[in-house]
């Protein structure tokens, strides 16, 4: 797609703030064509020293809780305050259907028109790992292009949350005002991953329920983070009225500022990069292993045997792994 000799040109254009170059660069890292992979890697390597400058904030929550609406409301405020905001998405459903939360459902019309904003729908792909990896690389590209704020939206489905929590500096969970009743049903793992919780849609008739939900959430967070000096904050807010949004962002910004000063942010990012490396190795090993036609056929047979209960998964896995070529 892009000639090797143009990596330098593309990097230069991207760093100068050229949107088309950024979009092209992201398309390049999203490309699954074998020929594009080394070029994408060269580009990322070239731009790596210029990445890392953004506040990276992940936003998760059940479908319809208002993630996109919040991102648009926050994004517009941040742009008005002079920040440059990039919005990315990790959508596990797009891995299956090729659809995209940002593209199809919520277009963030006002934010997308703002000259200081850049919105990129979730990449397609066959695995969540692949989609998340490309989003992470897109995040680095946005930073190299000068965006000082990157917001990553993901639907709350467990795995994608772990992936997004692993690429951001602050992971925000959105709850609906009804969450007080449903708190039991919210996966404990998600509450544990969250660096903060916003009880959203606290407006109109929903406001009293939001207050109750926030109280219950506060209790739950205290239990989960009992020993910590600074347990994750719980906010109440509305993207429709704007209630609580300034406070939300100011607290996140202050926490990140403190984490930067103390070195906690650098160690969080270092740990994330290490985890990412390990995960990438796992995923590539598996992909390469299964790319062998004999192995794939044996895997299909083994799955049938395991499903039928005629073989144990452990034994079948051992036989399969013995097929590895050295
Ligand atoms: N009352 C109220 N409604 C809101 C608020 N924020 C969003 N909504 C509404 O909630 C619905 C879903 O909003 P989205 O922003 O698309 O929610 P989402 O979490 O991004 O949804 P998915 O991407 O599909 O998971 C829309 O009808 C919004 O208008 C809010 O603060 N108050
Ligand atoms: Mg959305």
Short mmCIF file of C-alpha atoms and ligand atoms in Angstrom, two decimals:
data_model
loop_
_atom_site.label_atom_id
_atom_site.label_comp_id
_atom_site.label_asym_id
_atom_site.label_seq_id
_atom_site.Cartn_x
_atom_site.Cartn_y
_atom_site.Cartn_z
CA UNK A 1 0.00 0.00 0.00
CA UNK A 2 2.77 2.41 0.95
CA UNK A 3 6.21 2.20 -0.59
CA UNK A 4 9.10 1.66 1.83
CA UNK A 5 10.74 4.86 0.64
CA UNK A 6 7.71 6.81 1.79
CA UNK A 7 7.81 5.74 5.45
CA UNK A 8 9.93 8.76 6.23
CA UNK A 9 7.65 11.07 4.27
CA UNK A 10 4.57 9.66 5.91
CA UNK A 11 6.13 10.06 9.36
CA UNK A 12 7.07 13.66 8.61
CA UNK A 13 3.61 14.53 7.29
CA UNK A 14 1.96 12.86 10.27
CA UNK A 15 4.13 14.76 12.75
CA UNK A 16 3.34 18.04 11.05
CA UNK A 17 -0.32 17.46 11.95
CA UNK A 18 -1.51 16.32 8.52
CA UNK A 19 -4.81 14.49 9.21
CA UNK A 20 -4.78 12.58 5.95
CA UNK A 21 -1.31 11.27 6.80
CA UNK A 22 -2.50 10.16 10.25
CA UNK A 23 -5.51 8.39 8.74
CA UNK A 24 -3.26 6.72 6.17
CA UNK A 25 -0.79 5.65 8.84
CA UNK A 26 -3.57 4.08 10.90
CA UNK A 27 -4.89 2.27 7.83
CA UNK A 28 -1.36 0.98 7.29
CA UNK A 29 -1.00 -0.42 10.82
CA UNK A 30 -4.48 -1.91 10.54
CA UNK A 31 -3.62 -3.64 7.27
CA UNK A 32 -3.39 -7.39 7.48
CA UNK A 33 -1.47 -7.73 4.22
CA UNK A 34 1.83 -9.45 4.87
CA UNK A 35 3.66 -6.90 2.69
CA UNK A 36 2.39 -4.01 4.83
CA UNK A 37 3.51 -5.45 8.16
CA UNK A 38 7.23 -4.55 7.98
CA UNK A 39 6.38 -1.10 6.62
CA UNK A 40 3.94 -0.48 9.45
CA UNK A 41 6.58 -1.62 11.94
CA UNK A 42 9.17 0.70 10.42
CA UNK A 43 6.72 3.59 10.67
CA UNK A 44 5.87 2.83 14.29
CA UNK A 45 9.55 2.50 15.17
CA UNK A 46 10.24 5.84 13.51
CA UNK A 47 7.45 7.52 15.45
CA UNK A 48 7.93 5.77 18.79
CA UNK A 49 10.21 8.50 20.23
CA UNK A 50 7.49 11.03 19.49
CA UNK A 51 4.71 9.07 21.18
CA UNK A 52 3.73 8.92 24.84
CA UNK A 53 2.70 12.55 25.26
CA UNK A 54 -1.05 12.13 25.66
CA UNK A 55 -3.36 11.57 28.57
CA UNK A 56 -4.78 8.17 27.70
CA UNK A 57 -8.24 7.58 29.09
CA UNK A 58 -10.36 4.47 28.51
CA UNK A 59 -14.13 4.57 28.86
CA UNK A 60 -16.22 1.46 29.34
CA UNK A 61 -19.74 0.54 30.37
CA UNK A 62 -22.75 -1.45 29.25
CA UNK A 63 -24.23 -0.77 25.80
CA UNK A 64 -26.31 2.39 25.85
CA UNK A 65 -24.93 3.77 29.14
CA UNK A 66 -23.81 6.84 27.21
CA UNK A 67 -20.11 6.33 26.51
CA UNK A 68 -20.13 7.99 23.11
CA UNK A 69 -22.28 10.86 24.36
CA UNK A 70 -19.90 11.44 27.26
CA UNK A 71 -16.88 11.30 24.95
CA UNK A 72 -18.45 13.88 22.67
CA UNK A 73 -19.38 16.17 25.60
CA UNK A 74 -15.97 15.84 27.24
CA UNK A 75 -14.15 16.05 23.92
CA UNK A 76 -15.88 19.33 23.02
CA UNK A 77 -15.00 20.82 26.41
CA UNK A 78 -11.39 19.74 26.09
CA UNK A 79 -11.11 21.09 22.55
CA UNK A 80 -12.60 24.39 23.72
CA UNK A 81 -9.90 24.48 26.38
CA UNK A 82 -7.27 24.17 23.66
CA UNK A 83 -6.55 20.44 23.88
CA UNK A 84 -6.26 18.14 20.86
CA UNK A 85 -8.48 15.11 21.27
CA UNK A 86 -8.32 11.76 19.47
CA UNK A 87 -11.08 9.19 19.93
CA UNK A 88 -10.50 5.49 19.26
CA UNK A 89 -12.61 2.42 19.90
CA UNK A 90 -12.18 -1.22 20.73
CA UNK A 91 -15.39 -2.95 19.77
CA UNK A 92 -15.38 -6.71 20.10
CA UNK A 93 -18.49 -6.95 17.94
CA UNK A 94 -16.59 -5.32 15.10
CA UNK A 95 -14.14 -8.21 15.25
CA UNK A 96 -17.03 -10.48 14.31
CA UNK A 97 -19.31 -8.36 12.17
CA UNK A 98 -16.96 -5.76 10.77
CA UNK A 99 -19.31 -3.12 12.18
CA UNK A 100 -18.21 -0.33 14.43
CA UNK A 101 -19.71 1.40 17.44
CA UNK A 102 -18.39 4.76 16.46
CA UNK A 103 -19.20 4.44 12.80
CA UNK A 104 -22.70 3.08 12.99
CA UNK A 105 -24.43 4.12 16.17
CA UNK A 106 -23.01 7.36 17.41
CA UNK A 107 -21.22 9.64 15.06
CA UNK A 108 -20.18 12.29 17.56
CA UNK A 109 -21.17 14.75 14.88
CA UNK A 110 -20.12 17.96 16.62
CA UNK A 111 -16.85 16.60 17.90
CA UNK A 112 -15.97 15.07 14.53
CA UNK A 113 -16.31 18.51 12.95
CA UNK A 114 -14.00 20.18 15.44
CA UNK A 115 -10.61 21.03 13.95
CA UNK A 116 -8.82 19.82 17.10
CA UNK A 117 -10.54 16.43 17.18
CA UNK A 118 -9.84 13.20 15.37
CA UNK A 119 -12.25 10.26 15.51
CA UNK A 120 -11.35 6.82 14.31
CA UNK A 121 -13.85 3.95 14.30
CA UNK A 122 -12.87 0.55 15.62
CA UNK A 123 -10.76 -1.47 13.21
CA UNK A 124 -12.23 -4.69 11.87
CA UNK A 125 -10.47 -7.96 12.50
CA UNK A 126 -10.94 -11.61 13.29
CA UNK A 127 -9.71 -11.52 16.90
CA UNK A 128 -10.18 -9.14 19.80
CA UNK A 129 -6.42 -9.35 20.39
CA UNK A 130 -5.80 -8.11 16.85
CA UNK A 131 -8.35 -5.31 17.10
CA UNK A 132 -6.92 -4.19 20.44
CA UNK A 133 -3.33 -4.35 19.18
CA UNK A 134 -4.16 -2.12 16.25
CA UNK A 135 -6.01 0.32 18.48
CA UNK A 136 -2.97 0.52 20.72
CA UNK A 137 -0.76 1.27 17.74
CA UNK A 138 -3.25 3.84 16.47
CA UNK A 139 -3.01 5.47 19.90
CA UNK A 140 0.77 5.83 19.52
CA UNK A 141 0.28 7.32 16.05
CA UNK A 142 -2.21 9.87 17.40
CA UNK A 143 0.31 10.91 20.03
CA UNK A 144 3.04 11.29 17.45
CA UNK A 145 0.61 13.46 15.46
CA UNK A 146 0.37 15.81 18.43
CA UNK A 147 -2.85 14.75 20.14
CA UNK A 148 -2.50 15.40 23.87
CA UNK A 149 -5.66 13.52 24.84
CA UNK A 150 -6.71 10.09 23.61
CA UNK A 151 -10.10 8.68 24.62
CA UNK A 152 -10.71 4.98 23.97
CA UNK A 153 -14.28 3.67 24.04
CA UNK A 154 -15.10 0.04 24.61
CA UNK A 155 -18.23 -1.94 25.35
CA UNK A 156 -18.20 -3.69 28.69
CA UNK A 157 -17.68 -7.29 27.79
CA UNK A 158 -14.87 -8.42 30.04
CA UNK A 159 -12.09 -9.25 27.61
CA UNK A 160 -12.15 -6.00 25.69
CA UNK A 161 -12.06 -4.12 28.99
CA UNK A 162 -8.89 -5.87 30.04
CA UNK A 163 -7.39 -4.95 26.68
CA UNK A 164 -8.32 -1.28 26.97
CA UNK A 165 -7.36 -1.02 30.65
CA UNK A 166 -3.98 -2.32 29.45
CA UNK A 167 -3.43 0.60 27.09
CA UNK A 168 -4.64 3.62 29.08
CA UNK A 169 -3.50 5.72 32.02
CA UNK A 170 -6.98 6.00 33.49
CA UNK A 171 -9.83 3.55 33.04
CA UNK A 172 -13.29 5.00 33.64
CA UNK A 173 -16.35 2.81 34.18
CA UNK A 174 -19.78 4.26 33.40
CA UNK A 175 -22.79 2.98 35.30
CA UNK A 176 -26.44 3.73 34.65
CA UNK A 177 -28.60 5.17 37.44
CA UNK A 178 -30.29 1.77 37.67
CA UNK A 179 -26.93 0.27 38.57
CA UNK A 180 -27.77 0.43 42.27
CA UNK A 181 -30.19 -2.41 41.73
CA UNK A 182 -27.86 -4.14 39.34
CA UNK A 183 -24.57 -3.67 41.11
CA UNK A 184 -24.58 -7.34 42.02
CA UNK A 185 -24.72 -8.18 38.36
CA UNK A 186 -21.75 -6.06 37.37
CA UNK A 187 -18.70 -8.14 36.94
CA UNK A 188 -16.40 -7.79 39.88
CA UNK A 189 -13.44 -7.86 37.52
CA UNK A 190 -14.64 -4.70 35.78
CA UNK A 191 -15.03 -2.86 39.08
CA UNK A 192 -11.51 -3.92 39.97
CA UNK A 193 -10.08 -2.64 36.71
CA UNK A 194 -11.74 0.77 37.04
CA UNK A 195 -9.65 3.74 38.19
CA UNK A 196 -12.88 5.65 38.68
CA UNK A 197 -16.64 5.25 38.21
CA UNK A 198 -19.13 7.72 36.81
CA UNK A 199 -22.82 7.19 37.52
CA UNK A 200 -24.11 8.65 34.27
CA UNK A 201 -27.45 10.10 33.10
CA UNK A 202 -27.97 11.84 36.45
CA UNK A 203 -30.54 14.22 35.05
CA UNK A 204 -34.32 14.67 35.13
CA UNK A 205 -36.25 11.79 36.63
CA UNK A 206 -33.12 9.69 36.82
CA UNK A 207 -31.25 12.03 39.22
CA UNK A 208 -32.47 10.51 42.54
CA UNK A 209 -31.73 6.97 41.33
CA UNK A 210 -28.27 8.14 40.28
CA UNK A 211 -27.57 9.40 43.80
CA UNK A 212 -28.57 6.05 45.29
CA UNK A 213 -26.50 4.17 42.73
CA UNK A 214 -23.47 6.32 43.52
CA UNK A 215 -23.79 5.59 47.25
CA UNK A 216 -23.93 1.87 46.63
CA UNK A 217 -21.06 2.07 44.20
CA UNK A 218 -18.97 3.99 46.72
CA UNK A 219 -19.53 1.25 49.27
CA UNK A 220 -18.64 -1.43 46.75
CA UNK A 221 -15.43 0.38 45.78
CA UNK A 222 -14.44 0.76 49.42
CA UNK A 223 -14.81 -2.97 49.91
CA UNK A 224 -12.82 -3.74 46.76
CA UNK A 225 -10.06 -1.21 47.44
CA UNK A 226 -10.10 -1.36 51.23
CA UNK A 227 -6.41 -0.97 51.96
CA UNK A 228 -5.65 1.73 49.42
CA UNK A 229 -4.77 5.27 50.37
CA UNK A 230 -6.71 6.70 47.45
CA UNK A 231 -9.61 4.46 46.41
CA UNK A 232 -11.02 5.11 42.92
CA UNK A 233 -13.38 8.09 42.94
CA UNK A 234 -17.09 7.80 42.20
CA UNK A 235 -18.72 10.70 40.36
CA UNK A 236 -22.28 11.55 39.41
CA UNK A 237 -22.81 13.25 36.09
CA UNK A 238 -24.82 13.88 32.97
CA UNK A 239 -23.65 14.47 29.44
CA UNK A 240 -27.00 16.07 28.63
CA UNK A 241 -26.88 18.80 31.29
CA UNK A 242 -23.11 18.82 31.72
CA UNK A 243 -23.48 18.13 35.44
CA UNK A 244 -20.27 16.86 37.01
CA UNK A 245 -18.22 16.81 33.81
CA UNK A 246 -15.74 19.52 34.80
CA UNK A 247 -15.19 17.90 38.16
CA UNK A 248 -14.77 14.51 36.49
CA UNK A 249 -12.11 15.72 34.13
CA UNK A 250 -10.33 17.91 36.68
CA UNK A 251 -9.98 14.99 39.06
CA UNK A 252 -8.72 12.65 36.35
CA UNK A 253 -6.23 15.28 35.20
CA UNK A 254 -5.04 15.90 38.77
CA UNK A 255 -4.61 12.18 39.42
CA UNK A 256 -2.62 11.72 36.21
CA UNK A 257 -0.51 14.74 37.04
CA UNK A 258 0.29 13.27 40.45
CA UNK A 259 1.01 9.85 38.91
CA UNK A 260 3.37 11.46 36.44
CA UNK A 261 5.21 13.31 39.20
CA UNK A 262 5.54 10.25 41.42
CA UNK A 263 6.70 7.93 38.64
CA UNK A 264 3.59 5.76 39.03
CA UNK A 265 2.51 6.62 35.49
CA UNK A 266 5.84 5.61 34.00
CA UNK A 267 5.78 2.28 35.81
CA UNK A 268 2.18 1.64 34.79
CA UNK A 269 3.08 2.24 31.16
CA UNK A 270 6.22 0.11 31.43
CA UNK A 271 4.20 -2.75 32.90
CA UNK A 272 1.58 -2.38 30.17
CA UNK A 273 4.25 -2.52 27.45
CA UNK A 274 5.71 -5.71 28.97
CA UNK A 275 2.29 -7.33 29.20
CA UNK A 276 1.59 -6.31 25.65
CA UNK A 277 4.78 -7.91 24.41
CA UNK A 278 3.94 -11.16 26.13
CA UNK A 279 0.41 -11.18 24.78
CA UNK A 280 1.60 -10.44 21.25
CA UNK A 281 4.05 -13.33 21.39
CA UNK A 282 1.31 -15.68 22.57
CA UNK A 283 -1.07 -14.57 19.88
CA UNK A 284 1.50 -14.77 17.07
CA UNK A 285 2.71 -18.20 18.18
CA UNK A 286 -0.84 -19.47 18.09
CA UNK A 287 -1.59 -17.87 14.72
CA UNK A 288 1.58 -19.25 13.15
CA UNK A 289 0.98 -22.67 14.65
CA UNK A 290 -2.57 -22.87 13.35
CA UNK A 291 -1.55 -21.54 9.94
CA UNK A 292 -0.08 -24.99 9.20
CA UNK A 293 -2.75 -26.93 7.28
CA UNK A 294 -1.89 -30.25 8.96
CA UNK A 295 -2.09 -28.69 12.39
CA UNK A 296 -5.39 -26.99 11.55
CA UNK A 297 -6.86 -30.30 10.36
CA UNK A 298 -5.60 -32.09 13.47
CA UNK A 299 -7.08 -29.30 15.61
CA UNK A 300 -10.49 -29.77 13.97
CA UNK A 301 -10.34 -33.52 14.62
CA UNK A 302 -9.16 -33.02 18.19
CA UNK A 303 -11.97 -30.53 18.86
CA UNK A 304 -14.54 -33.05 17.65
CA UNK A 305 -13.05 -35.77 19.86
CA UNK A 306 -12.91 -33.50 22.88
CA UNK A 307 -16.48 -32.34 22.26
CA UNK A 308 -17.65 -35.92 21.96
CA UNK A 309 -15.99 -36.72 25.25
CA UNK A 310 -13.78 -39.43 23.75
CA UNK A 311 -10.55 -37.56 24.56
CA UNK A 312 -9.36 -35.29 27.31
CA UNK A 313 -8.41 -31.72 26.27
CA UNK A 314 -5.03 -31.97 28.01
CA UNK A 315 -4.02 -35.11 26.15
CA UNK A 316 -5.29 -33.76 22.83
CA UNK A 317 -3.34 -30.52 23.34
CA UNK A 318 -0.17 -32.50 24.01
CA UNK A 319 -0.57 -34.46 20.76
CA UNK A 320 -1.22 -31.23 18.84
CA UNK A 321 1.76 -29.42 20.31
CA UNK A 322 3.99 -32.35 19.43
CA UNK A 323 3.34 -31.40 15.78
CA UNK A 324 5.32 -28.15 16.18
CA UNK A 325 8.10 -27.85 13.66
CA UNK A 326 11.42 -27.00 15.19
N1 LIG B 1 -30.75 11.23 30.07
C1 LIG B 1 -29.55 11.04 29.54
N2 LIG B 1 -29.42 10.31 28.42
C2 LIG B 1 -28.19 10.13 27.90
C3 LIG B 1 -27.03 10.70 28.49
N3 LIG B 1 -25.96 10.34 27.78
C4 LIG B 1 -26.42 9.57 26.76
N4 LIG B 1 -27.76 9.45 26.82
C5 LIG B 1 -28.60 8.71 25.88
O1 LIG B 1 -28.32 7.32 25.98
C6 LIG B 1 -28.40 6.69 24.71
C7 LIG B 1 -27.13 5.90 24.41
O2 LIG B 1 -26.05 6.81 24.31
P1 LIG B 1 -24.66 6.40 23.64
O3 LIG B 1 -23.72 7.52 23.90
O4 LIG B 1 -24.83 5.95 22.24
O5 LIG B 1 -24.28 5.16 24.55
P2 LIG B 1 -23.03 4.18 24.37
O6 LIG B 1 -22.68 3.72 25.74
O7 LIG B 1 -21.95 4.81 23.57
O8 LIG B 1 -23.68 2.99 23.56
P3 LIG B 1 -22.93 1.82 22.75
O9 LIG B 1 -21.78 2.44 22.00
O10 LIG B 1 -24.00 1.29 21.88
O11 LIG B 1 -22.48 0.84 23.79
C8 LIG B 1 -28.68 7.79 23.71
O12 LIG B 1 -30.04 7.80 23.41
C9 LIG B 1 -28.27 9.05 24.44
O13 LIG B 1 -28.98 10.17 24.01
C10 LIG B 1 -27.21 11.49 29.69
O14 LIG B 1 -26.28 12.03 30.30
N5 LIG B 1 -28.49 11.62 30.16
MG1 LIG B 2 -20.98 4.21 21.80
#
